[in-house]
Short mmCIF file of C-alpha atoms and ligand atoms in Angstrom, two decimals:
data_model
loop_
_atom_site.label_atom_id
_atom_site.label_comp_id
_atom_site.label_asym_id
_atom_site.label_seq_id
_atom_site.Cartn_x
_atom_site.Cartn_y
_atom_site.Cartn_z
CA UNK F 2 0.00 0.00 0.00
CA UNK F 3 2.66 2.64 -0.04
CA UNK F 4 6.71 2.64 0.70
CA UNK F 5 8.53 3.74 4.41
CA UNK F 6 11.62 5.88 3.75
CA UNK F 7 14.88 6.03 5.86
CA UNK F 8 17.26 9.06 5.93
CA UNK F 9 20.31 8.13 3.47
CA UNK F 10 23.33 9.13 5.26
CA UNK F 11 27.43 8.78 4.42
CA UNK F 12 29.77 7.98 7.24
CA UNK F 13 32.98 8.75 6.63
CA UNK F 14 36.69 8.43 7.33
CA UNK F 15 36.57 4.93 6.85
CA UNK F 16 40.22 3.92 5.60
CA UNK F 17 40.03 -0.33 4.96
CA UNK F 18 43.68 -2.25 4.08
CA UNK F 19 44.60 1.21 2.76
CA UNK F 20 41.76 2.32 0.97
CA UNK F 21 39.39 5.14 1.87
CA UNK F 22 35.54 4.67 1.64
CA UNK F 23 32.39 6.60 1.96
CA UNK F 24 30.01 4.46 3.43
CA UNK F 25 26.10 4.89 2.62
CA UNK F 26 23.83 4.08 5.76
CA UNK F 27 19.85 3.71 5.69
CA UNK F 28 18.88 4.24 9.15
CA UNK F 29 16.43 6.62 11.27
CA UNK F 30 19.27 7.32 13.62
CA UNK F 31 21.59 9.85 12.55
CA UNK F 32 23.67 9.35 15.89
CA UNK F 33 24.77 6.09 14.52
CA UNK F 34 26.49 7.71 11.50
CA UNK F 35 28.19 10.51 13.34
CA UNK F 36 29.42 7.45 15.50
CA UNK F 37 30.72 5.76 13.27
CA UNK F 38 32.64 8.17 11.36
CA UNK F 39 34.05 9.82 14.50
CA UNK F 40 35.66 5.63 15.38
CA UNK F 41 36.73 5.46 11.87
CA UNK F 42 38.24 8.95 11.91
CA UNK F 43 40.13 8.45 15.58
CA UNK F 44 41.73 5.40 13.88
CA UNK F 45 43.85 7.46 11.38
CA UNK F 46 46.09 7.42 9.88
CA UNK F 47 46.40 3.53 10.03
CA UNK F 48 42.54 2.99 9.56
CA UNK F 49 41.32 -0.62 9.50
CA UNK F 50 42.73 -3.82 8.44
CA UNK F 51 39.98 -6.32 7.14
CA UNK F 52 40.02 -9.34 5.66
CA UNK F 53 36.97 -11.77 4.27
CA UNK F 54 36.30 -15.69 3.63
CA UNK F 55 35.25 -16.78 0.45
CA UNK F 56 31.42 -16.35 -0.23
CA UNK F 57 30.59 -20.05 0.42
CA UNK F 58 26.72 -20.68 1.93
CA UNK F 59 25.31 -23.51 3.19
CA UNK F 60 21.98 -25.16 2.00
CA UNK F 61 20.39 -27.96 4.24
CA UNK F 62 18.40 -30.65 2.80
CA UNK F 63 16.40 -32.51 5.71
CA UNK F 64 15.89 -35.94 5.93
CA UNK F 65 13.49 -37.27 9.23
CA UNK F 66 13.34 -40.62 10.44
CA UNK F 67 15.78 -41.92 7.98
CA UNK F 68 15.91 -46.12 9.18
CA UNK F 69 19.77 -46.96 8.19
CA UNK F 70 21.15 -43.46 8.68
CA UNK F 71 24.86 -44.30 8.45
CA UNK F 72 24.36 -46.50 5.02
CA UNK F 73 22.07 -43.41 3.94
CA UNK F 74 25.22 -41.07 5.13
CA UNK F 75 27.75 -43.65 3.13
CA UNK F 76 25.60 -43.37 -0.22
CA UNK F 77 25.41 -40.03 -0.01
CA UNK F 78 29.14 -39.26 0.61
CA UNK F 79 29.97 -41.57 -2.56
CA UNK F 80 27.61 -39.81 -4.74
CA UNK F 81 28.70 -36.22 -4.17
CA UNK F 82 29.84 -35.66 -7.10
CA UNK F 83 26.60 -36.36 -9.02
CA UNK F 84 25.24 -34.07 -6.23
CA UNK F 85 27.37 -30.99 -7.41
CA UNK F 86 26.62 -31.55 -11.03
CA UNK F 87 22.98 -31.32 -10.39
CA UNK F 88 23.04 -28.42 -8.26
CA UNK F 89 25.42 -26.74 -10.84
CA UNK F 90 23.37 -27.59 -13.42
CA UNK F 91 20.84 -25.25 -11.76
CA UNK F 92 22.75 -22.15 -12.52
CA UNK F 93 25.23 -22.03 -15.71
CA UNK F 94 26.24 -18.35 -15.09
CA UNK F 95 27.56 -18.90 -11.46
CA UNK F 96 29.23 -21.55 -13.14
CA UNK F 97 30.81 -19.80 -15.53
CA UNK F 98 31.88 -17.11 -12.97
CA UNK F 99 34.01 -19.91 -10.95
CA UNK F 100 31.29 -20.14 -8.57
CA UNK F 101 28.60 -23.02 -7.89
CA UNK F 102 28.51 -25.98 -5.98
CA UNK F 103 31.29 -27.12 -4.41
CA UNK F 104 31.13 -30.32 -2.00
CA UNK F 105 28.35 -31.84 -0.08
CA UNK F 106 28.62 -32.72 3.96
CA UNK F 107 26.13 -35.07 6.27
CA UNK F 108 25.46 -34.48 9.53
CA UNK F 109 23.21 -36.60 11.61
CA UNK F 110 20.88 -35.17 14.22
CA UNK F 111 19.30 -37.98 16.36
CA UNK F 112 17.14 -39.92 14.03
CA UNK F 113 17.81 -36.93 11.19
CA UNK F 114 19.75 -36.81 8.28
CA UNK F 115 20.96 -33.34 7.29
CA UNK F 116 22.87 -32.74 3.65
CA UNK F 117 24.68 -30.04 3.44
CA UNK F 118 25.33 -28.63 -0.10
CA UNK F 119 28.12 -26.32 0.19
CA UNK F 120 28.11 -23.43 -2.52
CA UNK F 121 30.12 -20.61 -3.70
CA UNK F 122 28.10 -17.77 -4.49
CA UNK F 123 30.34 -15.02 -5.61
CA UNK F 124 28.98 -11.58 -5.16
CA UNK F 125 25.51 -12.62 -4.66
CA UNK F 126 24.09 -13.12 -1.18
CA UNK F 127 23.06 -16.25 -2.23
CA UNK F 128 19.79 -17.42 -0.99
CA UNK F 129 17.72 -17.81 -4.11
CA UNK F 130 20.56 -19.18 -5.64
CA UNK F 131 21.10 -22.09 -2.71
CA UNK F 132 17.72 -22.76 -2.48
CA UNK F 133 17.10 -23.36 -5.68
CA UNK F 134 20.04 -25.54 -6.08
CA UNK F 135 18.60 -27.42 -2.45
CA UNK F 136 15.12 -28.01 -4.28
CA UNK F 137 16.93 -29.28 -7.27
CA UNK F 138 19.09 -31.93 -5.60
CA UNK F 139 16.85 -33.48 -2.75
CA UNK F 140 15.10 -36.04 -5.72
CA UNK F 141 18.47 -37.75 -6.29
CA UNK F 142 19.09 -37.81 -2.89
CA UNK F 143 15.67 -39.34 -1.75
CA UNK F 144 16.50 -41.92 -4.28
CA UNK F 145 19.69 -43.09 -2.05
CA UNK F 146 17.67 -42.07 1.61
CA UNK F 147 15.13 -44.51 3.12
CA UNK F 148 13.01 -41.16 3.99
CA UNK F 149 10.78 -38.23 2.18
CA UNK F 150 12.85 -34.61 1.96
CA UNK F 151 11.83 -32.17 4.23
CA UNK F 152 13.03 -28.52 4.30
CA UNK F 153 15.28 -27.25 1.34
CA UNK F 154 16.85 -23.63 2.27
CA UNK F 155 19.81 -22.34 2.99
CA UNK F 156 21.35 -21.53 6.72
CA UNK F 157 21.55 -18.12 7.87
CA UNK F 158 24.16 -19.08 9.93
CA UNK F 159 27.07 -18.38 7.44
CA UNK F 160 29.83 -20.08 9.04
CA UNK F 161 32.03 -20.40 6.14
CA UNK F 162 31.63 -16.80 5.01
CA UNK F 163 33.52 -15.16 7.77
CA UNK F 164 34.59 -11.52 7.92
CA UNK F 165 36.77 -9.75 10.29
CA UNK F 166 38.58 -6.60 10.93
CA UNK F 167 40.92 -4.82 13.79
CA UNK F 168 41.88 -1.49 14.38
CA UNK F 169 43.82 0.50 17.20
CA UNK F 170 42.68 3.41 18.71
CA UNK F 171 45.54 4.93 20.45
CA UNK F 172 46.00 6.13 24.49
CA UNK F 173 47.01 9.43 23.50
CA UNK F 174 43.95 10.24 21.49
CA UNK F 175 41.25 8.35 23.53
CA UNK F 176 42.91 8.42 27.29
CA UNK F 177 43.86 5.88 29.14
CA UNK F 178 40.26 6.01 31.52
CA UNK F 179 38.66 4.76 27.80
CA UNK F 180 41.25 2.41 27.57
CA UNK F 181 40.56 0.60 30.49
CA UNK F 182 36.77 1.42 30.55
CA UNK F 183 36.20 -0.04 27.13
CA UNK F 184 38.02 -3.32 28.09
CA UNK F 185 35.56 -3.29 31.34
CA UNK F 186 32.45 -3.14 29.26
CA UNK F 187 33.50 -6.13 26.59
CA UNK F 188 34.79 -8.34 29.57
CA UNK F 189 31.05 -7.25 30.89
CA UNK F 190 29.61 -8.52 27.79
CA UNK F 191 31.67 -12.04 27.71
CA UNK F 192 30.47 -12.30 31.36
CA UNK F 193 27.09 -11.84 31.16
CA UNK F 194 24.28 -12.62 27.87
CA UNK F 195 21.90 -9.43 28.96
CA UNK F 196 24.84 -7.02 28.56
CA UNK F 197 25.80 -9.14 25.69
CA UNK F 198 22.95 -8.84 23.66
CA UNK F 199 22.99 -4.97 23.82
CA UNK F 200 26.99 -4.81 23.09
CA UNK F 201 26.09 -6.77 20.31
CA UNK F 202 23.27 -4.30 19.17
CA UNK F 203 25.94 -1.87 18.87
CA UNK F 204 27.83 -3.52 15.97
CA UNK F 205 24.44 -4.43 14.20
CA UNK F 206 23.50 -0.95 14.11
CA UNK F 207 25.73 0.28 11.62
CA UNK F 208 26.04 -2.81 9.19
CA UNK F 209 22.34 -3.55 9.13
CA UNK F 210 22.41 0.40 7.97
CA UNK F 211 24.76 -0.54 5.21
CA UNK F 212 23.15 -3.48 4.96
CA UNK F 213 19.72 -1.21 3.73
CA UNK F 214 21.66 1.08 2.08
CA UNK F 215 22.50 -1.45 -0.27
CA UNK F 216 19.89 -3.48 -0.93
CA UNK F 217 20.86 -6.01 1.49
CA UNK F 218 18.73 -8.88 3.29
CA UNK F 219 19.95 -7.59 7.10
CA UNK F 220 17.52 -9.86 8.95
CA UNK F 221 19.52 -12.70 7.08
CA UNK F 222 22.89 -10.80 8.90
CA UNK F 223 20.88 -10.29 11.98
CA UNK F 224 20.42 -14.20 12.06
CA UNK F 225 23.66 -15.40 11.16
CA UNK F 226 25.65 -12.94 13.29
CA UNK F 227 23.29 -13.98 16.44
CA UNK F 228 23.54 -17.67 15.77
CA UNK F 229 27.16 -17.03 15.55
CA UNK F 230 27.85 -14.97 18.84
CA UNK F 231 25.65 -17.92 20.44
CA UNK F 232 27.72 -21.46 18.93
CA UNK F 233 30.09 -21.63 22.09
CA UNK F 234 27.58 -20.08 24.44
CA UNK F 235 26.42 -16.47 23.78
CA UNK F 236 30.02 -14.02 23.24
CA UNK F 237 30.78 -10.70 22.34
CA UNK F 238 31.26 -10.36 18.36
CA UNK F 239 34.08 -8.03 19.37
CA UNK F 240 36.83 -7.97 21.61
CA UNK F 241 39.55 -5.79 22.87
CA UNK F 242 42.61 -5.25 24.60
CA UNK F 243 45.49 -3.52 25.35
CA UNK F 244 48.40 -3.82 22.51
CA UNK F 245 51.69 -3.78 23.49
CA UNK F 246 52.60 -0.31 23.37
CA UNK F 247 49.03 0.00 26.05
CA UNK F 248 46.82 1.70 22.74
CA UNK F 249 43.40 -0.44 22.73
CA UNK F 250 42.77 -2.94 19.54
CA UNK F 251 39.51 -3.78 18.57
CA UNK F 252 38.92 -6.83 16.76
CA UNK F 253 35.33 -8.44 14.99
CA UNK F 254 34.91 -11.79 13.22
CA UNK F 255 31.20 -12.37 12.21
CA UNK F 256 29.41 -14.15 9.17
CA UNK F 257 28.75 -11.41 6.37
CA UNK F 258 26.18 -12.71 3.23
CA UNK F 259 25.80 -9.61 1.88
CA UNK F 260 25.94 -9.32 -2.20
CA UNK F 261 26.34 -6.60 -4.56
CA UNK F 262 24.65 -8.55 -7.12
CA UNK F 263 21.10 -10.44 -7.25
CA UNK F 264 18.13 -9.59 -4.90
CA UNK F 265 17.45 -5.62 -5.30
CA UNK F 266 21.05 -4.47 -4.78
CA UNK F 267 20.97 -3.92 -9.08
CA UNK F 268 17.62 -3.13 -9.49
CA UNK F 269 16.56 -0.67 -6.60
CA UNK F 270 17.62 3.15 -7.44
CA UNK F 271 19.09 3.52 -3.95
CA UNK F 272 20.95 0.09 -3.24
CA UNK F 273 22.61 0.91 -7.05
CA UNK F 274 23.79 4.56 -5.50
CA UNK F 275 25.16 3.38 -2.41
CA UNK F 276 27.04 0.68 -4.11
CA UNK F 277 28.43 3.15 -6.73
CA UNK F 278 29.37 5.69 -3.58
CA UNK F 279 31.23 2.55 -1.64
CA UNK F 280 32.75 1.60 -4.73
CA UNK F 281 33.30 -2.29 -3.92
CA UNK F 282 34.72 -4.57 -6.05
CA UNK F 283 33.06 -7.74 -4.55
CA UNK F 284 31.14 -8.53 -2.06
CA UNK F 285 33.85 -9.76 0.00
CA UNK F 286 34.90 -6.10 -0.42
CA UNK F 287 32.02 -5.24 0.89
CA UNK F 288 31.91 -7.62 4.01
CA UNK F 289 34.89 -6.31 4.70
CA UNK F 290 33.56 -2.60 4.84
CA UNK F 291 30.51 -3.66 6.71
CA UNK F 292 32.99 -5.59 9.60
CA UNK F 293 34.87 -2.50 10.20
CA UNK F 294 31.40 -0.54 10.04
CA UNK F 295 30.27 -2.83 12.87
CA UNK F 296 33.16 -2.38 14.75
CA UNK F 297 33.67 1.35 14.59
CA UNK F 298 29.58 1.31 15.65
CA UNK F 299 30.61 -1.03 18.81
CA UNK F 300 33.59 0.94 19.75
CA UNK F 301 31.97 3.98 19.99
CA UNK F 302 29.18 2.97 21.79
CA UNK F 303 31.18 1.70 24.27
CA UNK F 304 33.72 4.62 24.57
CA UNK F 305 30.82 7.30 24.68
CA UNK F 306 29.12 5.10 27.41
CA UNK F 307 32.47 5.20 29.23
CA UNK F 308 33.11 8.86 28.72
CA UNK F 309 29.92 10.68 28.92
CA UNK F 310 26.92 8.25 28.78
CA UNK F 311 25.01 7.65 25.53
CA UNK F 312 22.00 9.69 25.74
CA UNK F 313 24.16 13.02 25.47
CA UNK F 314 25.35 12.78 21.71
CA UNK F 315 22.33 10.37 20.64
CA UNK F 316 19.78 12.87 22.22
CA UNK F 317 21.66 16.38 20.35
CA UNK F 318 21.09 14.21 17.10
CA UNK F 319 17.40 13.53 17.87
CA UNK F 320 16.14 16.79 19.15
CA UNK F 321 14.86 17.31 15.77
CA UNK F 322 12.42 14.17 16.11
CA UNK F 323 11.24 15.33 19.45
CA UNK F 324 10.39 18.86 18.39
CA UNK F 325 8.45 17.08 15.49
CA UNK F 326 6.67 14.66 17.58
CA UNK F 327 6.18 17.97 19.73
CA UNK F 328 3.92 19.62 16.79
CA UNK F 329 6.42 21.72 15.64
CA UNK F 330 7.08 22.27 11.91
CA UNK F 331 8.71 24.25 9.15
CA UNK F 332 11.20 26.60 10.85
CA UNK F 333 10.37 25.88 14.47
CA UNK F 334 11.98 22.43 14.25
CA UNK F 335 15.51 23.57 13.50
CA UNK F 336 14.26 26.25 16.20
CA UNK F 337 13.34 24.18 19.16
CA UNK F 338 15.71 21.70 18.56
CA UNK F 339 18.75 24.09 18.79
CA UNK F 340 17.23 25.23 22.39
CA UNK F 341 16.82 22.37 23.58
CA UNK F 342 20.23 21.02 22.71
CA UNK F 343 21.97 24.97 23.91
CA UNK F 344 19.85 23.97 27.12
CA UNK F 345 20.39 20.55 27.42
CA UNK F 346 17.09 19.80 28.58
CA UNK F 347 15.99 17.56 25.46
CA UNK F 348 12.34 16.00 26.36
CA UNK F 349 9.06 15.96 25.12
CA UNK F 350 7.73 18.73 27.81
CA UNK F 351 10.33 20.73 27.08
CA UNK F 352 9.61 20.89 23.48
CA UNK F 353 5.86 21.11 24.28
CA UNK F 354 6.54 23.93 26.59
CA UNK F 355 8.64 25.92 23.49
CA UNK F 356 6.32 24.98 20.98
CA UNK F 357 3.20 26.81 23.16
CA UNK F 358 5.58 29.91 24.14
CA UNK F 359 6.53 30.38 20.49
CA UNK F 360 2.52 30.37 19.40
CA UNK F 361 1.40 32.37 22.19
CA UNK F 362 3.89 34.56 20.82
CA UNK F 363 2.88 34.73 17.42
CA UNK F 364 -0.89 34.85 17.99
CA UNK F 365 0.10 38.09 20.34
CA UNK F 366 2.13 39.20 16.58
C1 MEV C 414 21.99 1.76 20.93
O1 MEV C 414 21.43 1.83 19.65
C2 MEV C 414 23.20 0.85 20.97
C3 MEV C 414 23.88 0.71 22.33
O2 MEV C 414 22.92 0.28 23.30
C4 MEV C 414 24.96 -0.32 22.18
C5 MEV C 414 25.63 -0.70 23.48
O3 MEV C 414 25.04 -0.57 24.57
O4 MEV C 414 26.79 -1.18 23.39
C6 MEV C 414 24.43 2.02 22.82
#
């Protein structure tokens, strides 16, 4: 029945292996942005060093109450490589790109036999792609199961499609109380799954942004990156310390299926901008962008918690929003929202209070 917009913002000062990149976030919070360009900016000149797996995603084929599971297993294993050529046969482009299907694993789950077909899809994010190839293959493998397919789709959790970046933030530009106080809050979050969940948060916020900005499916990151925090018991997707000259590196590892081809990211006027204003090669380029997005988003969350508390910076960037849920409009939002901020007293009554004063004032006019 209609379309929702988000603001379009760039961060910037985002320097990856060398490179400099303007990064296009969809979001509604434009505290998140100046965030994460202020993290990217204190880690200059060095910037962020990121590196990426191959795109390789996982579709499961399920088997229930399979009688002879490890013969089943054994038959399976032997035909993989009719397996592959009937997935690949699926797709002739990813083949010709060097991409496709590219081995076949069983797992067994009680009485359950789970296939795994195991595919390389290049700078797509993959889903259509490994589901279709799931569908196509689960016929020839009834033939050598005792059992009916069940579900055909591919895992969010993308394991094998790792990305992960570091940066240092040095003593003499943060202080030595951040130091210490950002180290506090992640060995808070390793300690306890509440805090965890919130830390966490903080690194989705920015790459689910870019993640929108780009056409991207970010409840598909949301999943993986979740599912992945959680395999050895719920843990931090970041983690710091002190380096050896006492500055504080930041690390992130975290599945990334993000494309910059297939779904909308070539067909929706926005997701084709933002991908032309990150200029990315690949979407491993890309996942490598997004890491050091997340991290910059988790670092300074955590550093303006330690410093000043949150709500300060978030709630100067959101005056605006109050002063429109206020009433205001036209020039009194810019209006309210700068006297607010000047007074620090950024609420709801206190933009109701400055909205009356300024029409009382006019009617008097
Ligand atoms: C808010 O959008 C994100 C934070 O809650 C993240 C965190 O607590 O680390 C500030």
């Amino acid at each position: 029945i209609g379309t929702t917009q988000l603001p379009l913002s760039v961060a910037t000062y985002f320097r990856v292996n060398g490179k400099d990149y303007l990064v296009p976030m969809a979001l509604e919070e434009p505290s998140v942005v100046a965030a994460a360009s202020h993290a990217a900016k204190l880690t200059h000149p060095e910037g962020f060093s990121a590196s990426s797996d191959e795109p390789i995603m996982i579709g499961q084929i399920q088997f229930a109450g399979v009688k002879n599971i490890s013969g089943a297993k054994r038959r399976i294993l032997q035909s993989k490589q009719r397996i592959i050529k009937i997935a690949n046969a699926q797709d002739s482009l990813i083949v010709a790109l060097g991409g496709g299907a590219r081995d076949v694993e069983v797992r067994i789950l009680e009485k359950m036999l789970i296939i795994h077909l195991i595919v390389d899809v290049k700078d797509a994010m993959g889903a259509n792609l490994v589901n279709t190839m799931s569908e196509a293959v689960a016929p020839y493998v009834q033939e050598l199961v005792d059992g009916k397919p069940g579900l055909r789709i591919i895992s969010n959790l993308a394991e094998k499609r790792l990305a992960r970046a570091r940066a240092v933030w040095k003593k003499s530009a943060i202080g030595a109380d951040t130091v210490k106080g950002v180290i506090d809050a992640y060995e808070f979050a390793k300690l306890d799954p509440y805090r965890c969940a919130t830390h966490n948060k903080g690194v989705m916020n920015g790459i689910d942004a870019v993640a929108i900005a780009t056409g991207n499916d970010f409840r598909a990151l949301e999943a993986g990156a979740h599912a992945y925090a959680a395999l050895k018991g719920y843990r931090p997707l970041t983690k710091y310390y002190r380096d050896r000259n006492g500055d504080l590196a930041g690390e992130i590892e975290l599945p990334i299926a993000a494309g910059t081809v297939g779904g909308i990211t070539r067909s929706h006027p926005v997701a084709q901008v933002s991908l032309k204003i990150l200029d990315v090669k690949s979407a491993q380029e890309l996942a490598q962008v997004m890491a050091c997005v997340g991290l910059a988003n988790n670092f300074a969350a955590l550093r303006a918690m330690v410093v000043e508390g949150i709500q300060r910076g978030h709630m100067k960037l959101h005056a605006r929003h109050i002063a429109m849920a206020a009433g205001a409009r036209g020039r009194l939002i810019k209006k309210l929202s700068k006297i607010m901020v000047t007074e620090r007293r950024i609420t709801s009554s206190r933009a109701g209070e400055l909205l009356e004063k300024f029409r009382r004032i006019r009617k008097r006019k």
